[in-house]
Amino acid sequence: MTDQPARWSQATVYPDMWADPDDDPRNNEGPGPEGEPATLHDFLTDYRTTLRMKCEGLDPEQLARRSVPPSTMSLLGLVRHLAEVERDWRNWIVDGDPLPKLYGERDADFDGAVAEQAVVDATSPTHRLTEYP
C-alpha cells in the first residue's frame, strides 16, 4: 500500500512532466509572437491548451471533484472561472454593452461546477479560443 496517487501523466521521458516534449502541443519552436495582440493570443492558446490537457479523459465526477474540502476548487470550476475572467476582460477592453455573466453571481463559476454531464457540456464551449479585437 502506498500513499502515492496513480499517475495521471502520459509522460515517459520526464515522468514529472505532464507530456513528453515531443508530444507537448504547447512547445513552439521559432521566434515568439510579435506585438501585444499576438502575444496575448499565444498566451491564451497555451493556457487553454494546458487546461484542456489536464481535463482530457476525465468524467464529470473527476472534473467536479473538489481539491481539498471545504474548498470549492475543481478543474471544472477552474475552467468556468477562467472563461468568466476572459469575458470580464473582454468587457473592459471592448466598446459597447458588456456581455452578461456566464454563470451568474459571485462564485457561481465554482459553486455551480457539479458532477453532471449537462454542466460539463455547457462549460465545454468556453474552452474554445475566443477572438479579441
Coordinates of C-alpha atoms in Angstrom, one line a residue:
M1 CA 0.0 0.0 0.0
T2 CA 1.3 3.4 -0.9
D3 CA 0.2 7.0 -0.4
Q4 CA 1.4 7.9 -3.9
P5 CA -1.5 8.5 -6.2
A6 CA -1.7 6.8 -9.6
R7 CA 0.0 8.8 -12.3
W8 CA -2.3 11.0 -14.4
S9 CA 0.5 11.8 -16.8
Q10 CA 1.3 10.1 -20.0
A11 CA 4.9 11.4 -20.0
T12 CA 7.7 8.8 -20.2
V13 CA 10.8 10.8 -21.0
Y14 CA 10.4 13.1 -17.9
P15 CA 7.9 11.4 -15.5
D16 CA 7.5 14.7 -13.6
M17 CA 6.1 16.4 -16.7
W18 CA 2.6 16.3 -18.0
A19 CA 3.6 15.4 -21.5
D20 CA 6.8 14.4 -23.2
P21 CA 8.4 17.3 -25.0
D22 CA 7.8 15.8 -28.5
D23 CA 4.1 15.3 -27.7
D24 CA 3.5 18.6 -26.0
P25 CA 1.3 20.8 -28.2
R26 CA 2.4 23.9 -26.3
N27 CA 6.1 23.6 -27.4
N28 CA 6.6 26.3 -30.0
E29 CA 9.8 26.4 -31.9
G30 CA 11.0 29.5 -33.7
P31 CA 10.6 33.2 -32.8
G32 CA 8.0 34.3 -30.3
P33 CA 4.9 36.3 -31.3
E34 CA 5.5 39.9 -32.4
G35 CA 3.3 42.6 -30.8
E36 CA 0.9 42.7 -27.9
P37 CA -2.2 41.1 -29.7
A38 CA -0.1 38.2 -31.0
T39 CA 1.5 37.7 -27.5
L40 CA -2.0 37.7 -25.9
H41 CA -3.3 35.2 -28.4
D42 CA -0.2 32.9 -27.9
F43 CA -0.6 33.1 -24.1
L44 CA -4.3 32.4 -24.2
T45 CA -3.8 29.5 -26.5
D46 CA -1.1 27.9 -24.3
Y47 CA -3.0 28.3 -21.0
R48 CA -6.2 26.9 -22.6
T49 CA -4.3 24.0 -24.1
T50 CA -2.8 23.3 -20.7
L51 CA -6.2 23.2 -19.0
R52 CA -7.6 21.0 -21.8
M53 CA -4.7 18.6 -21.3
K54 CA -5.5 18.4 -17.6
C55 CA -9.2 17.8 -18.2
E56 CA -8.9 15.4 -21.1
G57 CA -10.4 12.0 -20.5
L58 CA -11.9 12.9 -17.1
D59 CA -15.6 12.1 -16.4
P60 CA -17.9 14.7 -14.8
E61 CA -17.2 13.3 -11.3
Q62 CA -13.5 13.7 -11.7
L63 CA -13.8 17.2 -13.3
A64 CA -16.1 18.4 -10.4
R65 CA -14.0 16.8 -7.6
R66 CA -13.0 19.4 -5.1
S67 CA -9.3 19.7 -4.4
V68 CA -9.4 19.9 -0.6
P69 CA -12.6 20.3 1.5
P70 CA -14.0 22.8 2.2
S71 CA -12.6 24.4 -0.9
T72 CA -14.8 24.7 -4.0
M73 CA -11.8 24.5 -6.3
S74 CA -12.2 21.9 -9.0
L75 CA -10.9 21.5 -12.6
L76 CA -14.4 22.2 -13.9
G77 CA -14.8 25.2 -11.6
L78 CA -11.4 26.5 -12.8
V79 CA -12.4 26.2 -16.5
R80 CA -15.6 28.1 -15.7
H81 CA -13.8 30.7 -13.7
L82 CA -11.2 31.3 -16.4
A83 CA -13.9 31.7 -19.0
E84 CA -15.6 34.2 -16.8
V85 CA -12.4 36.1 -16.3
E86 CA -11.8 36.2 -20.0
R87 CA -15.3 37.5 -20.6
D88 CA -14.8 40.2 -17.9
W89 CA -11.5 41.2 -19.5
R90 CA -13.2 41.4 -22.9
N91 CA -15.9 43.6 -21.5
W92 CA -13.3 46.0 -20.2
I93 CA -11.5 46.5 -23.4
V94 CA -14.3 46.4 -26.0
D95 CA -16.6 49.3 -26.6
G96 CA -20.3 48.8 -26.3
D97 CA -22.6 46.9 -24.0
P98 CA -20.9 44.3 -21.8
L99 CA -21.7 40.7 -22.3
P100 CA -23.6 39.1 -19.3
K101 CA -22.0 36.9 -16.8
L102 CA -21.7 33.3 -17.9
Y103 CA -22.6 31.7 -14.6
G104 CA -24.4 34.3 -12.6
E105 CA -23.4 35.8 -9.3
R106 CA -20.2 35.8 -7.4
D107 CA -18.6 32.3 -7.0
A108 CA -21.2 30.7 -9.2
D109 CA -18.4 29.6 -11.5
F110 CA -17.0 27.3 -8.8
D111 CA -20.2 26.6 -6.8
G112 CA -22.1 25.6 -9.9
A113 CA -19.4 23.2 -11.1
V114 CA -21.2 20.0 -10.2
A115 CA -20.7 16.4 -11.4
E116 CA -23.4 16.4 -14.1
Q117 CA -22.8 15.8 -17.8
A118 CA -25.1 18.7 -18.7
V119 CA -22.9 21.1 -16.7
V120 CA -19.8 19.8 -18.4
D121 CA -21.3 20.1 -21.8
A122 CA -22.5 23.6 -21.1
T123 CA -19.0 24.5 -20.0
S124 CA -17.0 23.0 -22.9
P125 CA -17.6 25.8 -25.4
T126 CA -15.9 28.2 -23.0
H127 CA -12.7 26.2 -23.6
R128 CA -12.6 27.4 -27.2
L129 CA -10.4 30.2 -28.3
T130 CA -12.3 33.5 -28.3
E131 CA -11.2 36.1 -30.8
Y132 CA -10.5 39.5 -29.3
P133 CA -10.1 42.8 -31.3

